[in-house]
Short mmCIF file of N, CA and C in Angstrom, two decimals:
data_model
loop_
_atom_site.label_atom_id
_atom_site.label_comp_id
_atom_site.label_asym_id
_atom_site.label_seq_id
_atom_site.Cartn_x
_atom_site.Cartn_y
_atom_site.Cartn_z
N UNK A 1 23.98 42.22 -34.03
CA UNK A 1 23.15 42.07 -35.51
C UNK A 1 24.37 43.12 -35.97
N UNK A 2 25.14 42.84 -37.31
CA UNK A 2 25.95 43.97 -37.99
C UNK A 2 25.02 45.05 -38.87
N UNK A 3 25.64 46.04 -38.87
CA UNK A 3 24.60 46.42 -39.73
C UNK A 3 24.96 46.16 -41.46
N UNK A 4 23.83 46.82 -41.87
CA UNK A 4 23.70 46.32 -43.48
C UNK A 4 25.25 47.25 -44.22
N UNK A 5 25.76 46.18 -45.04
CA UNK A 5 27.30 46.80 -46.00
C UNK A 5 26.58 47.95 -46.40
N UNK A 6 27.41 49.11 -46.72
CA UNK A 6 28.02 50.42 -46.91
C UNK A 6 29.01 49.95 -48.19
N UNK A 7 28.44 51.28 -49.69
CA UNK A 7 29.97 51.06 -50.43
C UNK A 7 31.22 51.26 -49.59
N UNK A 8 32.21 50.80 -50.09
CA UNK A 8 33.15 50.94 -49.87
C UNK A 8 33.80 52.31 -49.76
N UNK A 9 34.77 52.84 -49.27
CA UNK A 9 35.25 54.04 -49.52
C UNK A 9 36.26 53.93 -51.19
N UNK A 10 36.19 54.92 -51.96
CA UNK A 10 36.76 54.86 -52.88
C UNK A 10 38.14 56.02 -52.81
N UNK A 11 39.48 55.90 -53.65
CA UNK A 11 40.56 57.07 -53.55
C UNK A 11 40.13 57.83 -53.95
N UNK A 12 40.20 59.33 -53.36
CA UNK A 12 40.27 60.64 -54.29
C UNK A 12 41.16 61.38 -55.16
N UNK A 13 41.01 61.01 -55.99
CA UNK A 13 41.82 61.49 -56.91
C UNK A 13 41.85 63.37 -57.03
N UNK A 14 43.29 63.13 -57.23
CA UNK A 14 43.98 64.74 -57.13
C UNK A 14 44.37 64.87 -58.57
N UNK A 15 44.93 66.09 -58.54
CA UNK A 15 45.49 66.77 -60.20
C UNK A 15 46.95 65.65 -59.86
N UNK A 16 47.59 65.60 -58.48
CA UNK A 16 48.38 65.12 -58.57
C UNK A 16 48.87 63.34 -59.28
N UNK A 17 47.73 62.58 -58.37
CA UNK A 17 47.58 61.47 -58.25
C UNK A 17 47.04 60.72 -59.53
N UNK A 18 46.48 61.44 -60.41
CA UNK A 18 45.19 61.58 -61.61
C UNK A 18 45.83 60.63 -62.27
N UNK A 19 47.28 60.64 -63.18
CA UNK A 19 47.94 59.99 -63.65
C UNK A 19 47.53 58.50 -63.21
N UNK A 20 48.10 58.04 -62.28
CA UNK A 20 48.38 56.67 -61.70
C UNK A 20 46.81 56.24 -61.38
N UNK A 21 45.59 56.89 -61.29
CA UNK A 21 44.38 56.29 -61.41
C UNK A 21 43.92 56.27 -62.81
N UNK A 22 44.23 57.31 -63.61
CA UNK A 22 43.80 57.26 -65.00
C UNK A 22 44.50 55.83 -65.84
N UNK A 23 45.87 55.42 -65.40
CA UNK A 23 46.53 54.25 -65.50
C UNK A 23 45.87 52.74 -65.69
N UNK A 24 45.27 53.03 -63.62
CA UNK A 24 44.60 51.76 -63.38
C UNK A 24 43.56 51.28 -64.45
N UNK A 25 42.76 52.57 -64.43
CA UNK A 25 41.79 52.44 -65.78
C UNK A 25 41.71 51.82 -66.83
N UNK A 26 43.16 52.08 -67.08
CA UNK A 26 43.58 51.25 -68.79
C UNK A 26 44.22 50.28 -68.24
N UNK A 27 43.80 49.52 -67.38
CA UNK A 27 44.79 48.01 -66.82
C UNK A 27 46.47 48.52 -67.15
N UNK A 28 47.05 49.52 -66.70
CA UNK A 28 48.35 49.87 -66.52
C UNK A 28 49.26 50.50 -65.62
N UNK A 29 49.69 49.86 -64.95
CA UNK A 29 50.37 50.34 -63.25
C UNK A 29 51.43 51.36 -63.46
N UNK A 30 51.42 52.38 -63.12
CA UNK A 30 52.27 53.90 -63.17
C UNK A 30 52.81 54.02 -62.46
N UNK A 31 54.21 54.57 -62.24
CA UNK A 31 55.02 54.79 -61.32
C UNK A 31 55.89 56.78 -62.03
N UNK A 32 56.05 56.91 -60.39
CA UNK A 32 56.82 57.99 -61.22
C UNK A 32 58.02 57.66 -61.09
N UNK A 33 59.02 57.85 -62.34
CA UNK A 33 60.48 57.98 -62.61
C UNK A 33 61.28 59.32 -62.29
N UNK A 34 62.21 58.96 -61.55
CA UNK A 34 63.02 60.80 -61.24
C UNK A 34 63.95 60.46 -62.69
N UNK A 35 63.95 61.60 -63.82
CA UNK A 35 65.01 61.67 -64.27
C UNK A 35 66.47 61.98 -64.00
N UNK A 36 66.67 62.58 -62.95
CA UNK A 36 67.91 63.50 -62.28
C UNK A 36 68.91 61.84 -61.49
N UNK A 37 68.07 61.62 -60.58
CA UNK A 37 68.68 59.98 -60.08
C UNK A 37 68.05 58.57 -60.42
N UNK A 38 67.73 58.67 -61.50
CA UNK A 38 66.82 57.31 -62.33
C UNK A 38 66.51 56.05 -61.12
N UNK A 39 65.67 56.72 -60.13
CA UNK A 39 64.50 56.12 -59.21
C UNK A 39 63.33 56.22 -59.56
N UNK A 40 62.26 55.14 -59.29
CA UNK A 40 60.88 54.71 -59.69
C UNK A 40 60.75 55.59 -57.92
N UNK A 41 59.10 55.84 -57.76
CA UNK A 41 58.87 56.07 -56.82
C UNK A 41 57.19 56.21 -56.15
N UNK A 42 56.98 55.60 -55.58
CA UNK A 42 55.18 55.56 -55.58
C UNK A 42 55.34 55.74 -53.74
N UNK A 43 54.38 56.76 -52.94
CA UNK A 43 53.36 57.43 -53.49
C UNK A 43 53.12 59.08 -55.03
N UNK A 44 52.58 59.11 -55.44
CA UNK A 44 52.91 60.20 -56.32
C UNK A 44 53.37 61.54 -55.07
N UNK A 45 54.23 62.03 -56.29
CA UNK A 45 54.33 63.86 -55.58
C UNK A 45 54.89 64.60 -56.16
N UNK A 46 55.06 65.52 -56.46
CA UNK A 46 55.44 66.92 -57.40
C UNK A 46 56.89 66.81 -57.38
N UNK A 47 57.79 66.09 -56.58
CA UNK A 47 59.01 66.06 -56.69
C UNK A 47 59.89 64.65 -56.12
N UNK A 48 60.79 64.61 -56.39
CA UNK A 48 61.59 63.43 -56.31
C UNK A 48 62.19 63.01 -54.89
N UNK A 49 61.49 62.07 -54.33
CA UNK A 49 61.26 61.79 -52.72
C UNK A 49 63.27 61.50 -52.16
N UNK A 50 64.08 60.91 -53.12
CA UNK A 50 65.36 60.49 -53.03
C UNK A 50 66.27 61.60 -52.94
N UNK A 51 65.92 63.08 -54.61
CA UNK A 51 67.00 63.87 -54.54
C UNK A 51 66.45 65.01 -54.73
N UNK A 52 65.13 65.32 -54.67
CA UNK A 52 64.85 66.73 -54.49
C UNK A 52 64.26 66.94 -56.36
N UNK A 53 64.35 66.77 -57.07
CA UNK A 53 64.46 66.90 -58.36
C UNK A 53 63.09 67.42 -58.94
N UNK A 54 62.51 68.40 -59.68
CA UNK A 54 61.04 68.06 -59.82
C UNK A 54 61.32 67.42 -61.65
N UNK A 55 62.33 66.34 -61.73
CA UNK A 55 62.35 66.22 -63.23
C UNK A 55 61.39 64.51 -62.96
N UNK A 56 60.60 64.45 -62.58
CA UNK A 56 59.71 63.03 -62.09
C UNK A 56 58.38 63.35 -63.64
N UNK A 57 59.06 61.62 -64.16
CA UNK A 57 57.27 61.90 -65.18
C UNK A 57 56.93 60.37 -65.03
N UNK A 58 55.59 59.96 -65.71
CA UNK A 58 55.12 58.71 -65.29
C UNK A 58 55.74 57.72 -66.24
N UNK A 59 55.60 56.64 -65.92
CA UNK A 59 56.30 55.95 -66.82
C UNK A 59 55.61 54.18 -66.16
N UNK A 60 55.65 53.26 -67.36
CA UNK A 60 54.61 52.22 -66.96
C UNK A 60 55.41 51.43 -66.08
N UNK A 61 54.77 50.58 -64.96
CA UNK A 61 56.02 49.54 -64.46
C UNK A 61 56.09 48.12 -65.05
N UNK A 62 56.54 47.74 -64.43
CA UNK A 62 56.37 46.09 -64.92
C UNK A 62 54.90 45.15 -64.54
N UNK A 63 54.20 45.28 -63.17
CA UNK A 63 53.49 45.29 -62.90
C UNK A 63 54.18 43.45 -62.29
N UNK A 64 55.05 43.51 -61.90
CA UNK A 64 55.42 42.13 -61.22
C UNK A 64 56.22 42.36 -60.31
N UNK A 65 56.12 41.78 -58.56
CA UNK A 65 56.62 42.04 -57.47
C UNK A 65 57.05 40.53 -56.66
N UNK A 66 57.43 41.21 -55.42
CA UNK A 66 57.37 39.80 -54.62
C UNK A 66 56.52 40.50 -53.55
N UNK A 67 55.72 39.51 -52.73
CA UNK A 67 55.02 39.83 -50.96
C UNK A 67 55.93 40.52 -50.45
N UNK A 68 56.17 41.72 -50.06
CA UNK A 68 56.93 42.28 -49.06
C UNK A 68 56.86 41.55 -47.54
N UNK A 69 55.78 41.39 -47.31
CA UNK A 69 55.04 41.60 -45.87
C UNK A 69 53.25 41.72 -45.56
N UNK A 70 52.08 40.79 -44.73
CA UNK A 70 51.25 40.59 -45.70
C UNK A 70 50.21 40.38 -43.74
N UNK A 71 48.80 40.61 -43.37
CA UNK A 71 48.53 40.53 -43.20
C UNK A 71 46.98 39.53 -42.81
N UNK A 72 46.40 38.71 -42.13
CA UNK A 72 45.20 38.35 -42.57
C UNK A 72 44.36 38.82 -41.26
N UNK A 73 43.48 39.57 -42.17
CA UNK A 73 42.39 40.35 -41.40
C UNK A 73 40.87 39.46 -40.75
N UNK A 74 41.18 39.28 -39.87
CA UNK A 74 39.98 38.47 -39.41
C UNK A 74 38.42 39.31 -38.87
N UNK A 75 38.61 40.29 -37.91
CA UNK A 75 37.82 41.33 -37.89
C UNK A 75 37.76 42.49 -38.04
N UNK A 76 36.76 42.75 -38.73
CA UNK A 76 36.74 44.86 -39.04
C UNK A 76 35.25 44.69 -39.00
N UNK A 77 34.80 45.57 -38.05
CA UNK A 77 33.49 45.89 -37.60
C UNK A 77 32.83 47.50 -38.55
N UNK A 78 33.90 47.52 -38.93
CA UNK A 78 33.45 48.66 -39.86
C UNK A 78 32.53 48.61 -40.78
N UNK A 79 31.27 49.26 -41.20
CA UNK A 79 30.36 48.08 -41.91
C UNK A 79 30.52 48.28 -43.50
N UNK A 80 31.46 48.90 -43.88
CA UNK A 80 31.82 48.64 -45.12
C UNK A 80 32.43 47.46 -45.16
N UNK A 81 33.07 46.65 -44.20
CA UNK A 81 33.98 45.84 -44.62
C UNK A 81 33.45 44.35 -43.38
N UNK A 82 32.62 44.59 -43.00
CA UNK A 82 32.20 43.63 -41.72
C UNK A 82 31.76 42.35 -42.69
N UNK A 83 31.29 42.39 -43.52
CA UNK A 83 30.81 40.69 -44.22
C UNK A 83 32.00 40.24 -45.26
N UNK A 84 33.28 41.04 -45.48
CA UNK A 84 34.39 40.82 -46.33
C UNK A 84 35.32 39.90 -45.57
N UNK A 85 35.42 39.64 -44.29
CA UNK A 85 36.53 38.73 -43.24
C UNK A 85 36.16 37.44 -43.75
N UNK A 86 37.00 36.68 -43.73
CA UNK A 86 38.72 37.35 -43.46
C UNK A 86 39.37 37.54 -44.90
N UNK A 87 40.17 38.41 -45.01
CA UNK A 87 40.85 38.96 -46.09
C UNK A 87 42.19 38.89 -45.83
N UNK A 88 42.93 39.64 -46.95
CA UNK A 88 44.54 39.78 -46.52
C UNK A 88 44.73 41.72 -47.26
N UNK A 89 45.50 41.96 -46.55
CA UNK A 89 46.27 43.42 -46.64
C UNK A 89 47.95 43.08 -47.15
N UNK A 90 47.98 43.14 -47.88
CA UNK A 90 49.55 42.86 -48.73
C UNK A 90 49.90 44.12 -48.76
N UNK A 91 51.41 44.03 -48.88
CA UNK A 91 52.45 45.00 -49.44
C UNK A 91 53.69 44.66 -50.19
N UNK A 92 53.98 44.82 -51.74
CA UNK A 92 54.40 43.58 -52.66
C UNK A 92 54.93 45.05 -53.08
N UNK A 93 56.79 44.73 -53.07
CA UNK A 93 58.04 44.72 -53.52
C UNK A 93 57.64 44.87 -54.69
N UNK A 94 57.26 45.89 -56.04
CA UNK A 94 57.66 45.92 -57.10
C UNK A 94 59.31 45.74 -57.75
N UNK A 95 58.99 45.07 -58.83
CA UNK A 95 60.67 44.83 -59.10
C UNK A 95 61.41 46.21 -59.36
N UNK A 96 60.44 47.14 -59.54
CA UNK A 96 61.12 48.74 -60.04
C UNK A 96 61.50 49.52 -58.70
N UNK A 97 61.00 48.70 -57.76
CA UNK A 97 61.45 48.91 -56.36
C UNK A 97 60.52 49.74 -54.96
N UNK A 98 59.79 50.71 -55.50
CA UNK A 98 58.39 50.86 -54.62
C UNK A 98 57.50 49.56 -54.13
N UNK A 99 57.21 50.18 -52.79
CA UNK A 99 56.43 49.18 -52.29
C UNK A 99 54.85 49.68 -52.48
N UNK A 100 53.54 48.95 -52.50
CA UNK A 100 52.12 49.87 -52.83
C UNK A 100 51.64 47.90 -51.62
N UNK A 101 50.75 48.88 -51.03
CA UNK A 101 49.69 48.01 -50.36
C UNK A 101 48.71 47.78 -50.61
N UNK A 102 48.31 46.60 -50.79
CA UNK A 102 47.38 45.95 -51.68
C UNK A 102 46.44 45.15 -51.47
N UNK A 103 45.64 44.26 -52.03
CA UNK A 103 45.32 43.07 -51.53
C UNK A 103 45.94 42.05 -52.57
N UNK A 104 46.40 40.60 -52.18
CA UNK A 104 46.26 39.89 -52.84
C UNK A 104 44.92 38.96 -53.52
N UNK A 105 44.49 38.66 -54.59
CA UNK A 105 43.43 38.15 -54.98
C UNK A 105 43.81 36.72 -55.44
N UNK A 106 42.78 35.90 -55.56
CA UNK A 106 42.27 34.26 -56.10
C UNK A 106 43.73 33.41 -55.58
N UNK A 107 43.69 33.83 -54.42
CA UNK A 107 44.58 32.83 -53.86
C UNK A 107 44.67 32.36 -52.40
N UNK A 108 44.20 31.16 -51.81
CA UNK A 108 43.56 30.96 -50.55
C UNK A 108 44.59 31.54 -49.28
N UNK A 109 44.10 31.93 -48.24
CA UNK A 109 44.08 32.90 -47.36
C UNK A 109 45.71 32.25 -46.77
N UNK A 110 45.18 30.74 -46.55
CA UNK A 110 46.57 30.04 -46.11
C UNK A 110 48.12 29.74 -47.08
N UNK A 111 47.89 29.84 -48.51
CA UNK A 111 49.11 29.84 -48.96
C UNK A 111 50.00 31.50 -49.50
N UNK A 112 49.55 32.25 -48.63
CA UNK A 112 50.15 33.52 -48.79
C UNK A 112 51.77 33.34 -47.93
N UNK A 113 52.61 34.18 -48.35
CA UNK A 113 53.92 33.85 -47.85
C UNK A 113 54.45 34.77 -48.38
N UNK A 114 55.85 35.51 -47.43
CA UNK A 114 56.83 36.71 -47.81
C UNK A 114 57.39 36.52 -49.16
N UNK A 115 57.71 36.97 -50.03
CA UNK A 115 58.52 36.41 -50.99
C UNK A 115 58.04 35.38 -51.80
N UNK A 116 56.40 35.41 -52.57
CA UNK A 116 55.90 34.85 -53.47
C UNK A 116 56.28 35.64 -54.27
N UNK A 117 56.36 35.40 -55.56
CA UNK A 117 55.84 36.26 -56.71
C UNK A 117 54.86 36.71 -56.99
N UNK A 118 54.42 38.13 -57.61
CA UNK A 118 52.88 38.07 -58.08
C UNK A 118 52.98 39.12 -59.36
N UNK A 119 51.94 39.30 -59.43
CA UNK A 119 51.86 40.01 -60.60
C UNK A 119 50.52 41.15 -60.70
N UNK A 120 50.33 42.32 -61.23
CA UNK A 120 49.28 42.99 -61.08
C UNK A 120 47.86 42.72 -61.96
N UNK A 121 46.87 42.97 -61.04
CA UNK A 121 45.35 42.96 -61.88
C UNK A 121 44.78 44.14 -61.54
N UNK A 122 43.77 44.33 -62.49
CA UNK A 122 42.81 45.54 -61.72
C UNK A 122 41.19 45.28 -61.64
N UNK A 123 41.25 45.69 -60.75
CA UNK A 123 39.75 45.20 -60.30
C UNK A 123 39.09 46.71 -60.40
N UNK A 124 38.29 46.80 -61.41
CA UNK A 124 37.14 47.86 -61.80
C UNK A 124 36.09 47.87 -60.56
N UNK A 125 35.89 48.61 -59.37
CA UNK A 125 35.67 48.98 -58.66
C UNK A 125 34.04 50.19 -58.58
N UNK A 126 34.07 50.74 -59.27
CA UNK A 126 33.46 51.76 -60.42
C UNK A 126 33.66 52.38 -61.59
N UNK A 127 32.56 53.10 -61.74
CA UNK A 127 33.02 53.56 -63.45
C UNK A 127 34.47 54.77 -63.75
N UNK A 128 34.89 55.09 -62.16
CA UNK A 128 36.15 55.83 -63.03
C UNK A 128 37.55 55.25 -61.80
N UNK A 129 37.29 54.26 -61.02
CA UNK A 129 38.29 54.12 -60.46
C UNK A 129 38.45 52.30 -60.69
N UNK A 130 39.61 51.68 -60.88
CA UNK A 130 40.21 49.96 -61.17
C UNK A 130 41.34 50.24 -59.98
N UNK A 131 41.34 50.10 -59.28
CA UNK A 131 42.21 49.46 -58.04
C UNK A 131 42.94 48.15 -58.44
N UNK A 132 44.56 48.33 -58.06
CA UNK A 132 45.16 47.39 -58.78
C UNK A 132 45.39 46.39 -57.46
N UNK A 133 45.66 45.48 -57.99
CA UNK A 133 45.15 44.09 -56.52
C UNK A 133 46.55 43.23 -57.08
N UNK A 134 47.24 42.18 -56.65
CA UNK A 134 47.66 41.44 -57.00
C UNK A 134 47.45 40.03 -57.18
N UNK A 135 48.40 39.17 -57.84
CA UNK A 135 47.68 37.54 -58.04
C UNK A 135 49.20 37.00 -58.22
N UNK A 136 49.27 35.60 -57.66
CA UNK A 136 50.74 35.13 -57.21
C UNK A 136 50.59 34.18 -58.53
N UNK A 137 51.81 34.26 -58.75
CA UNK A 137 52.29 33.93 -60.38
C UNK A 137 52.48 32.48 -59.68
N UNK A 138 51.76 31.09 -60.91
CA UNK A 138 52.44 30.11 -60.67
C UNK A 138 53.57 29.63 -61.88
#
């Protein structure tokens, strides 16, 4: 018999990623943008991963993208997730370029396909954390 479900682990908020999580809590998907090479990046860093510049700032992203890859999880013995199966884990390619790992919500698992257009939605999982998830565009 599986263990009773436990609270799911939450992201650790640091000084470096705090603007991202505050944006999510406000319903905004924020990415870092380099003023030197004019590229967006994710995950948060103190410098641009393309050119090494420290001229990065936070900007609001469109929240639109496409499914780049996904998998369906049918077994997960971790007590936090054992009762959630089956579920999906996806990588979304944002219009701005970066990719985010996430879940696709409100879609039958058998309808997921690579290159389907998606848009961000936010799931308030605690008082301080809202997770970005994505929904298929219809």
